[in-house]
Amino acid sequence: MTTVQPVTLTPRLARLFTRGREFLGVEVPIMCGAMTWISEANLVSLMSNLGAFGSLAAGNMPPDEFESEVRKAQELTARPFAANLITIAPNYLAHLEILCAAKLSHIVFAGSIPRRTEVETAKRSGAKVLCFASNPSIASRMLEYGADALILEGSEAGGHIGHVSTAVLLQDVLFQFADQVPIFVAGGIAHGGMIGHLGLMGAAGAQLGTRFVVAEECKAHPRFKDVFIKARSREAIATPQYSSKLPVVAVRALNNAAMDAFGALQLDLLRKLERGEMNRQEAQYAVEHFWVGSLREGAVEGNVERGSLMAGQSVGLVRKVQPLREILLELIQDADAAVARAQQRLGDGG
Ligand SMILES: Cc1cc2nc3c(=O)[nH]c(=O)nc-3n(C[C@H](O)[C@H](O)[C@H](O)COP(=O)(O)O)c2cc1C
């Protein structure tokens, strides 16, 4: 077990975020979103040991590697953390089985929509289930399947993204479902002020990815972090889809040669599809395979030209590498100040 000094919320924020704290079983309902190659056992457990909440990325890890990563995180922290499963990954069902056997406290279904039976399997193991909801009808369906909480992720986020911005999802999903279930908001958040205001809007907590990439303890390559520090928001662009014959989930990343390579790959796959040299499933697998390899090249090997630099638009708000504890303290301080200002505006001393 690693010993670190956990952070605490101010009494005002503790009240505002009671629901998220209780649901996650932590002091600070700020989640570090799962990031393939980046959210490994050390970062995840540190996040939780600091009193916040980490999320292990399953990606498409070989099952035995994933199992030892889960075990390692459990050895490094006695506090709750989640694992994030990609429902379209070939190893997904094996990952789910591993988490159920490990009695993980929280399971996040990502990638696509999980089946009802999969949500039920997760819940039978004792885990609380979080599902992504990109519109109200998916939100209703996930709640009907038994999801215990929802995550809204706006298209400002880094990595694989949906079509709709955080601002619209807040109105479309948060305002409608926040009374029923805890909702965690992701995408475009890097300043604590935003977290405070999300709490006022009814969010149970927030999930950040991009900001935590530049944590000192994050294993991402120093060159990868350096690019994040220098980048502007508008440089974090989303990939286009060239044809409905090859539907691809958009990826938001900093523009570099990897983005051009992805464009060329799509065109090549389309040609192969047209000639009947591969089917759509094979083409989509090739797309996902590209991103996993390319992100490894960027985030792990530090090839910031040819490797993918998945990052959200909040990258423009990220200014320096800081210890994770300092980032959390800053987020809490800014969240508290924002809520205090809102109270003053309402003439409520709080
Ligand atoms: C480098 C990178 C890799 C990511 N990988 C994953 C992943 O494997 N699974 C997932 O559900 N989300 C993934 N995400 C999304 C994050 O978990 C998080 O929801 C997102 O970063 C939040 O938006 P932000 O980047 O604006 O903070 C990734 C994001 C980044 C920046």
XYZ file of C-alpha atoms and ligand atoms in Angstrom:
381
model
C 0.000 0.000 0.000
C 1.446 3.408 -0.957
C 1.151 6.121 1.683
C 0.322 9.618 0.490
C -1.461 12.465 2.179
C -5.019 12.495 0.833
C -6.677 15.761 -0.143
C -9.964 16.932 1.354
C -12.860 18.961 0.066
C -14.011 22.192 1.672
C -17.228 21.748 3.736
C -19.114 23.645 0.998
C -17.934 21.295 -1.760
C -18.407 18.260 0.462
C -22.087 19.245 0.789
C -22.473 20.018 -2.912
C -20.915 16.743 -4.008
C -22.383 14.452 -1.318
C -24.029 12.221 -3.864
C -20.920 11.666 -5.975
C -18.793 11.071 -2.874
C -21.201 8.484 -1.557
C -21.566 6.770 -4.909
C -17.833 6.504 -5.523
C -16.985 5.974 -1.853
C -14.331 8.701 -1.927
C -13.682 12.156 -0.474
C -13.289 13.900 -3.850
C -15.581 12.845 -6.726
C -13.089 13.818 -9.401
C -12.331 10.895 -11.673
C -9.276 10.406 -13.806
C -10.835 8.971 -16.955
C -9.404 5.731 -18.272
C -6.708 6.358 -20.866
C -5.253 3.474 -22.844
C -1.486 3.047 -22.151
C -1.678 5.856 -19.599
C -4.137 4.815 -16.871
C -2.094 2.005 -15.394
C -2.118 0.652 -11.849
C 0.263 3.287 -10.398
C -1.641 6.329 -11.649
C -5.021 4.789 -10.827
C -4.059 3.802 -7.288
C -2.363 7.135 -6.623
C -5.497 8.968 -7.701
C -7.545 6.866 -5.268
C -4.988 7.048 -2.451
C -5.140 10.833 -2.774
C -8.874 10.665 -2.018
C -10.101 11.043 -5.611
C -10.976 8.254 -8.050
C -8.871 6.372 -10.589
C -10.018 4.354 -13.582
C -7.993 1.519 -15.057
C -8.096 1.248 -18.866
C -8.713 -2.281 -20.130
C -8.388 -1.297 -23.800
C -7.739 -4.574 -25.570
C -5.099 -5.860 -23.168
C -4.381 -9.587 -23.188
C -6.557 -10.931 -20.341
C -3.668 -12.181 -18.172
C -1.933 -8.781 -18.386
C -5.151 -7.012 -17.498
C -5.722 -9.352 -14.570
C -2.286 -8.642 -13.134
C -2.818 -4.889 -13.616
C -6.103 -5.104 -11.664
C -4.375 -7.097 -8.938
C -1.503 -4.617 -8.821
C -3.884 -1.678 -8.413
C -5.709 -3.537 -5.648
C -2.392 -4.116 -3.893
C -1.491 -0.433 -4.201
C -4.758 0.922 -2.830
C -7.466 -0.227 -0.473
C -9.678 2.592 -1.729
C -12.272 2.293 -4.506
C -11.328 2.624 -8.152
C -12.954 1.580 -11.422
C -11.922 -0.307 -14.494
C -13.104 0.854 -17.874
C -14.117 -1.842 -20.339
C -14.304 -1.298 -24.075
C -17.371 -3.266 -25.138
C -16.139 -3.572 -28.725
C -12.687 -4.893 -27.808
C -12.111 -8.550 -28.743
C -11.055 -9.346 -25.139
C -13.989 -7.520 -23.562
C -15.891 -10.490 -22.116
C -12.731 -11.933 -20.608
C -12.049 -8.521 -19.038
C -15.541 -8.434 -17.551
C -15.065 -11.878 -16.043
C -11.752 -10.794 -14.488
C -13.345 -7.740 -12.865
C -16.239 -9.748 -11.464
C -13.838 -12.308 -9.995
C -11.682 -9.503 -8.565
C -14.806 -8.004 -6.923
C -14.015 -4.561 -8.227
C -16.214 -1.881 -6.626
C -16.991 0.039 -9.849
C -17.153 -1.009 -13.511
C -17.410 1.461 -16.394
C -18.783 0.239 -19.725
C -17.306 2.277 -22.576
C -16.805 1.993 -26.325
C -20.384 1.165 -27.183
C -23.606 0.133 -25.451
C -23.275 -2.911 -23.186
C -25.871 -5.692 -23.292
C -28.367 -5.929 -20.451
C -26.913 -9.313 -19.429
C -23.430 -7.792 -19.176
C -24.651 -5.005 -16.896
C -26.440 -7.639 -14.807
C -23.313 -9.803 -14.623
C -21.303 -6.817 -13.373
C -23.922 -5.969 -10.753
C -24.200 -9.559 -9.538
C -20.496 -9.402 -8.681
C -21.312 -6.515 -6.329
C -19.929 -3.765 -8.580
C -21.621 -0.434 -9.156
C -22.048 0.139 -12.886
C -21.383 3.367 -14.781
C -22.407 3.721 -18.430
C -21.824 6.467 -20.956
C -24.980 8.198 -22.186
C -24.645 10.226 -25.353
C -28.349 11.097 -25.563
C -31.535 10.781 -23.476
C -32.706 7.567 -25.110
C -29.395 5.809 -24.371
C -29.534 7.232 -20.835
C -33.021 5.713 -20.328
C -31.918 2.411 -21.801
C -28.834 2.199 -19.590
C -30.898 2.945 -16.485
C -33.389 0.312 -17.543
C -30.533 -2.189 -17.904
C -29.560 -1.369 -14.311
C -26.768 1.235 -14.622
C -26.179 2.869 -11.238
C -24.680 6.077 -12.656
C -24.115 7.791 -15.990
C -21.148 9.531 -17.541
C -21.685 12.309 -20.073
C -18.699 12.914 -22.284
C -18.837 15.868 -24.625
C -17.052 15.904 -27.955
C -14.450 18.344 -26.600
C -12.834 15.347 -24.885
C -9.653 13.627 -25.960
C -9.584 10.134 -27.477
C -12.614 8.457 -29.087
C -15.478 10.899 -28.944
C -19.201 11.241 -29.534
C -20.895 13.831 -31.721
C -22.347 16.194 -29.138
C -20.661 18.865 -27.031
C -20.649 18.905 -23.247
C -22.826 22.045 -23.144
C -25.611 20.345 -25.102
C -25.346 17.052 -23.194
C -25.742 18.962 -19.933
C -29.062 20.304 -21.110
C -30.192 17.159 -22.869
C -29.182 14.520 -20.311
C -27.950 16.029 -17.038
C -30.964 18.292 -16.525
C -33.313 15.425 -17.298
C -31.705 12.571 -15.353
C -29.763 14.146 -12.483
C -32.631 13.561 -10.057
C -32.712 9.860 -10.878
C -29.085 8.868 -10.818
C -25.603 10.299 -10.146
C -24.149 11.814 -13.308
C -20.450 12.459 -13.883
C -19.488 14.946 -16.570
C -16.435 14.697 -18.839
C -15.061 16.548 -21.831
C -13.382 19.932 -21.844
C -12.871 20.261 -18.088
C -9.479 21.390 -16.817
C -10.297 24.194 -14.368
C -11.793 23.672 -10.935
C -14.228 26.532 -11.529
C -15.944 24.365 -14.109
C -16.223 21.489 -11.634
C -17.826 23.799 -9.068
C -20.369 25.030 -11.588
C -21.118 21.474 -12.745
C -21.907 20.642 -9.127
C -24.305 23.587 -9.002
C -25.950 22.249 -12.169
C -26.547 18.896 -10.516
C -23.523 16.825 -11.547
C -22.322 14.251 -9.001
C -18.730 14.791 -10.057
C -16.405 15.282 -13.001
C -14.111 13.131 -15.097
C -10.929 14.605 -16.556
C -8.381 13.018 -18.846
C -6.237 15.589 -20.626
C -5.341 17.528 -17.468
C -4.124 14.388 -15.702
C -1.872 13.394 -18.608
C 0.503 16.115 -17.471
C 0.602 14.919 -13.865
C 4.199 14.394 -12.835
C 3.457 10.796 -11.818
C 1.687 9.950 -15.095
C 3.765 7.463 -17.109
C 3.148 9.227 -20.437
C 6.424 10.071 -22.182
C 7.919 13.493 -21.248
C 7.822 14.543 -24.938
C 4.084 13.672 -25.050
C 3.498 15.868 -21.974
C 5.635 18.637 -23.404
C 3.467 18.820 -26.525
C 0.368 19.053 -24.305
C 1.860 21.973 -22.370
C 2.591 23.899 -25.590
C -0.589 23.061 -27.528
C -3.534 25.354 -28.067
C -7.139 24.193 -27.814
C -7.819 24.568 -31.536
C -5.001 22.157 -32.356
C -6.935 19.271 -30.752
C -8.991 18.306 -33.791
C -11.439 15.491 -34.540
C -10.901 12.994 -37.367
C -13.447 13.030 -40.205
C -15.310 10.046 -41.608
C -14.883 9.817 -45.373
C -17.724 7.454 -46.244
C -20.745 5.845 -44.607
C -19.413 2.576 -46.022
C -16.773 2.700 -43.321
C -18.273 4.208 -40.161
C -15.493 5.275 -37.827
C -15.721 6.710 -34.334
C -14.073 10.116 -34.397
C -10.872 10.577 -32.425
C -9.780 13.920 -31.000
C -6.031 14.398 -31.013
C -3.435 17.058 -31.680
C -2.851 17.469 -35.360
C 0.305 15.732 -36.555
C 1.460 13.127 -39.078
C -0.578 10.414 -37.296
C -3.762 12.263 -38.269
C -2.656 12.291 -41.933
C -1.729 8.608 -41.672
C -5.221 7.880 -40.362
C -6.756 9.702 -43.328
C -4.631 7.638 -45.728
C -5.571 4.429 -43.882
C -9.295 5.202 -44.187
C -8.977 5.766 -47.938
C -6.975 2.556 -48.348
C -9.532 0.556 -46.322
C -12.374 2.037 -48.362
C -10.670 0.947 -51.581
C -10.205 -2.565 -50.160
C -13.861 -2.668 -49.079
C -14.994 -1.606 -52.540
C -12.840 -4.282 -54.181
C -14.200 -6.891 -51.735
C -10.712 -7.540 -50.352
C -11.973 -7.189 -46.772
C -15.289 -6.861 -44.945
C -16.498 -3.976 -42.819
C -15.696 -5.674 -39.527
C -12.111 -6.303 -40.625
C -11.815 -2.700 -41.772
C -13.121 -1.392 -38.456
C -10.750 -3.649 -36.571
C -7.884 -2.235 -38.644
C -8.988 1.276 -37.642
C -8.980 0.459 -33.921
C -5.714 -1.406 -34.264
C -4.224 1.720 -35.826
C -5.203 3.904 -32.866
C -3.973 1.529 -30.174
C -0.571 1.202 -31.891
C -0.378 4.845 -32.751
C -1.208 6.009 -29.205
C 1.432 3.665 -27.860
C 3.953 5.234 -30.207
C 3.031 8.726 -29.000
C 2.295 8.267 -25.292
C 4.735 5.484 -24.425
C 7.565 5.857 -26.948
C 7.398 9.636 -27.191
C 7.270 9.773 -30.992
C 5.228 12.952 -31.095
C 5.390 13.234 -34.889
C 4.227 9.805 -36.009
C 2.437 8.644 -32.864
C -1.064 9.717 -31.896
C -1.391 12.657 -29.511
C -4.939 12.043 -28.280
C -5.939 15.143 -26.343
C -9.063 17.110 -25.592
C -9.633 20.772 -26.344
C -8.891 21.421 -22.690
C -5.250 20.885 -23.669
C -5.102 24.666 -24.182
C -5.837 25.097 -20.468
C -3.021 22.809 -19.400
C 0.065 24.872 -18.633
C 2.578 22.882 -16.615
C 3.562 19.467 -15.348
C 2.526 19.246 -11.692
C 2.338 16.561 -9.022
C -1.086 14.912 -9.051
C -1.780 16.074 -5.505
C -1.116 19.682 -6.503
C -3.468 19.383 -9.495
C -6.233 18.052 -7.253
C -5.673 20.766 -4.643
C -5.825 23.431 -7.348
C -9.018 21.973 -8.820
C -10.640 21.900 -5.368
C -9.539 25.431 -4.512
C -10.862 26.818 -7.801
C -14.100 24.832 -7.520
C -14.679 26.192 -4.032
C -13.959 29.769 -5.103
C -16.429 29.458 -7.990
C -19.183 28.125 -5.734
C -18.455 30.812 -3.131
C -18.798 33.499 -5.837
C -22.101 31.974 -6.950
C -23.337 32.064 -3.358
C -22.322 35.715 -3.055
C -24.160 36.553 -6.245
C -27.242 34.945 -4.741
C -26.724 36.891 -1.520
C -26.223 33.637 0.359
C -23.192 33.669 2.674
C -23.104 29.876 2.578
C -4.795 9.976 -24.349
C -6.223 9.609 -24.030
C -6.623 8.266 -24.056
C -7.940 7.916 -23.728
N -8.310 6.586 -23.704
C -9.571 6.241 -23.296
C -9.946 4.867 -23.148
O -9.145 3.957 -23.343
N -11.227 4.591 -22.762
C -12.149 5.585 -22.501
O -13.296 5.288 -22.151
N -11.792 6.897 -22.620
C -10.546 7.235 -22.989
N -10.187 8.564 -23.041
C -11.155 9.597 -22.560
C -10.900 9.916 -21.058
O -11.175 8.816 -20.230
C -11.758 11.099 -20.566
O -13.120 10.774 -20.545
C -11.546 12.336 -21.420
O -10.171 12.564 -21.582
C -12.217 13.530 -20.746
O -12.102 14.669 -21.520
P -10.849 15.686 -21.449
O -9.789 15.056 -22.279
O -11.384 16.929 -22.040
O -10.460 15.819 -20.004
C -8.882 8.925 -23.391
C -8.465 10.276 -23.383
C -7.156 10.630 -23.685
C -6.751 12.078 -23.641
